[in-house]
mmCIF file of C-alpha atoms in Angstrom:
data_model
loop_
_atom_site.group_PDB
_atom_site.id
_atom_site.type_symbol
_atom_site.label_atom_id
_atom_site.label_comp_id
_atom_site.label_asym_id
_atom_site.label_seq_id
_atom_site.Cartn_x
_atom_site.Cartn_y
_atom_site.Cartn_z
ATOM 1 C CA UNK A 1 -24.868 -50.608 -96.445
ATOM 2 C CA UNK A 2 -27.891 -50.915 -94.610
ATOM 3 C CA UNK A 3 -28.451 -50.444 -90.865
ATOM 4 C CA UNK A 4 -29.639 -54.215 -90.586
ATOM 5 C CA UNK A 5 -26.181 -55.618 -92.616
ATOM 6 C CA UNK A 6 -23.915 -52.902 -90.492
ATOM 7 C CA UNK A 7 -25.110 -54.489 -87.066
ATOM 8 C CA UNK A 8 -25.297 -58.154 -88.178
ATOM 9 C CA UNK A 9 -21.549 -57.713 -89.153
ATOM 10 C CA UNK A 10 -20.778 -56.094 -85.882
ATOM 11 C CA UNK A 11 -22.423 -57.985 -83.381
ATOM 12 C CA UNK A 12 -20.411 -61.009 -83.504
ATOM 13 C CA UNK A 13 -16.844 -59.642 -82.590
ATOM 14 C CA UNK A 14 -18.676 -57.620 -80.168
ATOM 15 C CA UNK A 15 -20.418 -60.869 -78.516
ATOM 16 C CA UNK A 16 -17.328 -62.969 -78.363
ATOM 17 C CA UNK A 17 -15.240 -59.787 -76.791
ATOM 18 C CA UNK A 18 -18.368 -59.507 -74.247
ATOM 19 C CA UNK A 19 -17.864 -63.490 -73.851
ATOM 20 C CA UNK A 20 -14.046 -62.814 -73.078
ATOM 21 C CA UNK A 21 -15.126 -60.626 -70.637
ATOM 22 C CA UNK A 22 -17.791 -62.141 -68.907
ATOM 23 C CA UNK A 23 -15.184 -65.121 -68.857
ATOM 24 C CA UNK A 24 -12.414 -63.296 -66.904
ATOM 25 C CA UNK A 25 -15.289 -61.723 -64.103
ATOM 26 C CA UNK A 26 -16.781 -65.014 -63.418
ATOM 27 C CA UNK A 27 -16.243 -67.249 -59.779
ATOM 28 C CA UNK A 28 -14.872 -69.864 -61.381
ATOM 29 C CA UNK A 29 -11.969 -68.358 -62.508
ATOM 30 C CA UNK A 30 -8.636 -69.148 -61.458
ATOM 31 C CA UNK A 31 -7.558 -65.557 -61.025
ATOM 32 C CA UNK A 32 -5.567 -64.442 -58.335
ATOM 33 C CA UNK A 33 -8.841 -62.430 -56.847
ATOM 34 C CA UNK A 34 -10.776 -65.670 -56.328
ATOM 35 C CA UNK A 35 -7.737 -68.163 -55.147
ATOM 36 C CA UNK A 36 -6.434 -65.277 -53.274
ATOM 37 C CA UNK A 37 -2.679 -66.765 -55.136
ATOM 38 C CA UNK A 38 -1.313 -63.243 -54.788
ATOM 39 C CA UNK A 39 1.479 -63.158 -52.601
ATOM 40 C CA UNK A 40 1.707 -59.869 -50.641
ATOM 41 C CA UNK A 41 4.576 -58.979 -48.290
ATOM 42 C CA UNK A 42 4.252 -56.538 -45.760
ATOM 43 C CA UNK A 43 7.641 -54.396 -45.333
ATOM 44 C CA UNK A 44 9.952 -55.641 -43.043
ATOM 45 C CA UNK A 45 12.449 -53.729 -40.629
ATOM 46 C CA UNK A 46 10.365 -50.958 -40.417
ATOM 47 C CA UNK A 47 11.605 -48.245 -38.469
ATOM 48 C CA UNK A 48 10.284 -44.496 -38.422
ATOM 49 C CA UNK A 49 8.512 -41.629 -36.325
ATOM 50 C CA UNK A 50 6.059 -39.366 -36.639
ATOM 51 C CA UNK A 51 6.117 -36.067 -35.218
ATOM 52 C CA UNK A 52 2.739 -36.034 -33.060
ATOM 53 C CA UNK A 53 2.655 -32.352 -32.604
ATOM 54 C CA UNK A 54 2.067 -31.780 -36.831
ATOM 55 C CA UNK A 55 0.340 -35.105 -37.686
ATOM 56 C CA UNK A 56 -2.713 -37.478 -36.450
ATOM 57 C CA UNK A 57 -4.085 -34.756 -34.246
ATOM 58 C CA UNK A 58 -7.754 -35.942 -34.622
ATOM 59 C CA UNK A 59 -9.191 -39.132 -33.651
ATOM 60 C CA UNK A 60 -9.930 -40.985 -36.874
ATOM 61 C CA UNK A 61 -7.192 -39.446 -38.878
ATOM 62 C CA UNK A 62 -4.780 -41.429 -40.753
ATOM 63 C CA UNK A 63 -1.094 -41.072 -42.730
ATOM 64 C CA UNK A 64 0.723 -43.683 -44.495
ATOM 65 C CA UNK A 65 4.780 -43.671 -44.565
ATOM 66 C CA UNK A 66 7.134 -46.426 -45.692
ATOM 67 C CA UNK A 67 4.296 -49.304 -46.404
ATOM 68 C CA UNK A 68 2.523 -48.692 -43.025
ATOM 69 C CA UNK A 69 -0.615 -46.819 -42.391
ATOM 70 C CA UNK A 70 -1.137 -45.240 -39.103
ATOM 71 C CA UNK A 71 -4.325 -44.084 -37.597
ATOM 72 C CA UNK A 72 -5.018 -42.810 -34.352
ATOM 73 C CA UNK A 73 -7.702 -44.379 -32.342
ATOM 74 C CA UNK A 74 -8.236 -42.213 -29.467
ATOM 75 C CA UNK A 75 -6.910 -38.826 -27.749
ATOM 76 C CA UNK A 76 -3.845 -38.626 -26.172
ATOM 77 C CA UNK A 77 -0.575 -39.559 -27.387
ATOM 78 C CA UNK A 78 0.058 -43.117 -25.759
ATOM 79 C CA UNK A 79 0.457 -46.282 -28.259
ATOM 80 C CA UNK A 80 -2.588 -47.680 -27.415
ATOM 81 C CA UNK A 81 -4.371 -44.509 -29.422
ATOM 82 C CA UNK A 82 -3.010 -45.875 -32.502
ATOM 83 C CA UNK A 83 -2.704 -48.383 -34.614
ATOM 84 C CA UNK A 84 -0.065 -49.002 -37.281
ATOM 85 C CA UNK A 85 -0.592 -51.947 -40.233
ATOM 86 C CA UNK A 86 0.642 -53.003 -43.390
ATOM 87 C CA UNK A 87 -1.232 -50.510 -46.515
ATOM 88 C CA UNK A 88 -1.186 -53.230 -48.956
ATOM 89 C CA UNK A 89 -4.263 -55.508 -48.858
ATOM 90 C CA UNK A 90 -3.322 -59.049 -48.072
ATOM 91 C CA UNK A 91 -5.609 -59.635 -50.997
ATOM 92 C CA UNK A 92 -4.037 -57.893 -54.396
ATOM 93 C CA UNK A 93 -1.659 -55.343 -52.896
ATOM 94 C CA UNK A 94 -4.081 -52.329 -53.224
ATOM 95 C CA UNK A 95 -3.515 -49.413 -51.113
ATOM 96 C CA UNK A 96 -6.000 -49.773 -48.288
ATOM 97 C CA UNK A 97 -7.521 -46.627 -46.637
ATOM 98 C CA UNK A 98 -8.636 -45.475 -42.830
ATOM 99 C CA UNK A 99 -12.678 -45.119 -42.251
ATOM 100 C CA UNK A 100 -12.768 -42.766 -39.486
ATOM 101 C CA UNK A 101 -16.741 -43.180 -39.437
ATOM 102 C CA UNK A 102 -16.002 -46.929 -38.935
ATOM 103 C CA UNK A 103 -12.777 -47.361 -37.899
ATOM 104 C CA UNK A 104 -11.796 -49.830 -40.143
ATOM 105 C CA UNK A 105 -9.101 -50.520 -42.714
ATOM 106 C CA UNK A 106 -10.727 -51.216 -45.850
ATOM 107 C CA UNK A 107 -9.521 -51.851 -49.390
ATOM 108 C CA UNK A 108 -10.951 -49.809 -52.230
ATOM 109 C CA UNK A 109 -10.543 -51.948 -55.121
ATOM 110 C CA UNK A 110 -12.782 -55.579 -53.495
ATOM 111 C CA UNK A 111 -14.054 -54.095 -50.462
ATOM 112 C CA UNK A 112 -11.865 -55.854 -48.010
ATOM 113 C CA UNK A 113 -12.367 -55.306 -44.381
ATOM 114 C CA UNK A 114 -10.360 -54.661 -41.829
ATOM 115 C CA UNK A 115 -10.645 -54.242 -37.405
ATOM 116 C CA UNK A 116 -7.770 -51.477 -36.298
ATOM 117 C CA UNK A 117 -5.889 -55.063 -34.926
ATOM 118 C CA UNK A 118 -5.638 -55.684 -38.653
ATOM 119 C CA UNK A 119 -7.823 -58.394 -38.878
ATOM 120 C CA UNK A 120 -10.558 -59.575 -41.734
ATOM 121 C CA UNK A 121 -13.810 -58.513 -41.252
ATOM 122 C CA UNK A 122 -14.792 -58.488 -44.649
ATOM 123 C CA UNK A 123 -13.210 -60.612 -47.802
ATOM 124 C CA UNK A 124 -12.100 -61.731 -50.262
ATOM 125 C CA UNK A 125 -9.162 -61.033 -48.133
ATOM 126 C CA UNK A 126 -8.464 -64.187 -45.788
ATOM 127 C CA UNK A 127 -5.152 -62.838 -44.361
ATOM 128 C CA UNK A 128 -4.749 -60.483 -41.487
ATOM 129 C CA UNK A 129 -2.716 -57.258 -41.678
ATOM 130 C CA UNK A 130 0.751 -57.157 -40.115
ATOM 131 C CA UNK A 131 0.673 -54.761 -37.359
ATOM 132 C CA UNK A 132 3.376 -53.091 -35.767
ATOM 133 C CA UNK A 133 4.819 -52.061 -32.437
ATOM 134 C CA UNK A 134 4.062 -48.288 -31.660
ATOM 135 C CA UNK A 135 6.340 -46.678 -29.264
ATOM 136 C CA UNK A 136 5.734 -43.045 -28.035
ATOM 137 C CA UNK A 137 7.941 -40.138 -26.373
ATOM 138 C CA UNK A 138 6.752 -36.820 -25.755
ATOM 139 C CA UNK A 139 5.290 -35.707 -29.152
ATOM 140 C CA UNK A 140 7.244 -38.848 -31.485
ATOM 141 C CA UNK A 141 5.502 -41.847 -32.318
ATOM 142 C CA UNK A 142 7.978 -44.663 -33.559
ATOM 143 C CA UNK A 143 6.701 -47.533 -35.364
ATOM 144 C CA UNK A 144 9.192 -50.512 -35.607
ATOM 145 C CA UNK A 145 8.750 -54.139 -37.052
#
């Protein structure tokens, strides 16, 4: 078989599969990333502490436990250095992550944005984070919600 014969056989599966493709990427799709139909729920009765004396012990670091992410904010070990939200995106459910250059929540997979009060910055996301209530004793940060 020629060359010509072999690629005028093969380009028309691959030019409907591209079609397919292109079909599922586009705006108009109904997909749960452009109607944002994908319900995410934050966990509920959350209730857990950190030990502050082994974990966040730079500004801008970051752990996730149980659905929540912490990150602390500032120095010292009062609630108001850190911040505690939901890690699934409000947008698909992907794992979000800490920028400790920005200090933002932001989601890997659409490039979601989040402020440390868990609110969008950035879509496709149109929902805020849940945040919850930080509570600290000595060297124990609780996080409860």
């Amino acid at each position: 078989m020629e060359r010509r014969d072999f690629l005028g056989t093969l380009s028309a599966p691959v030019l409907v599969a591209c079609a397919a493709c292109m079909g599922a990427c586009s705006k108009g799709s109904s997909s749960p990333s452009s109607s944002n139909a994908v319900t995410v729920t934050p966990p509920t009765n959350v209730n857990f502490s950190v030990d502050l004396g082994a974990n966040l012990l730079t500004v801008g670091s970051a752990i996730a436990q149980s659905g929540v992410i912490i990150a602390r904010l500032a120095t010292g070990n009062s609630p108001a250095s850190f911040t505690a939200v939901q890690q699934a995106c409000t947008h698909e459910g992907t794992a979000i992550n800490f920028s400790a250059t920005s200090s933002q929540f932001i989601c890997p997979n659409h490039g979601s944005v989040f402020n440390t009060n868990g609110n969008v910055l950035v879509g496709p996301a149109t929902r805020s984070l849940r945040v919850y209530t930080l509570a600290v004793s000595g060297s124990t940060l609780t996080v409860t919600g």
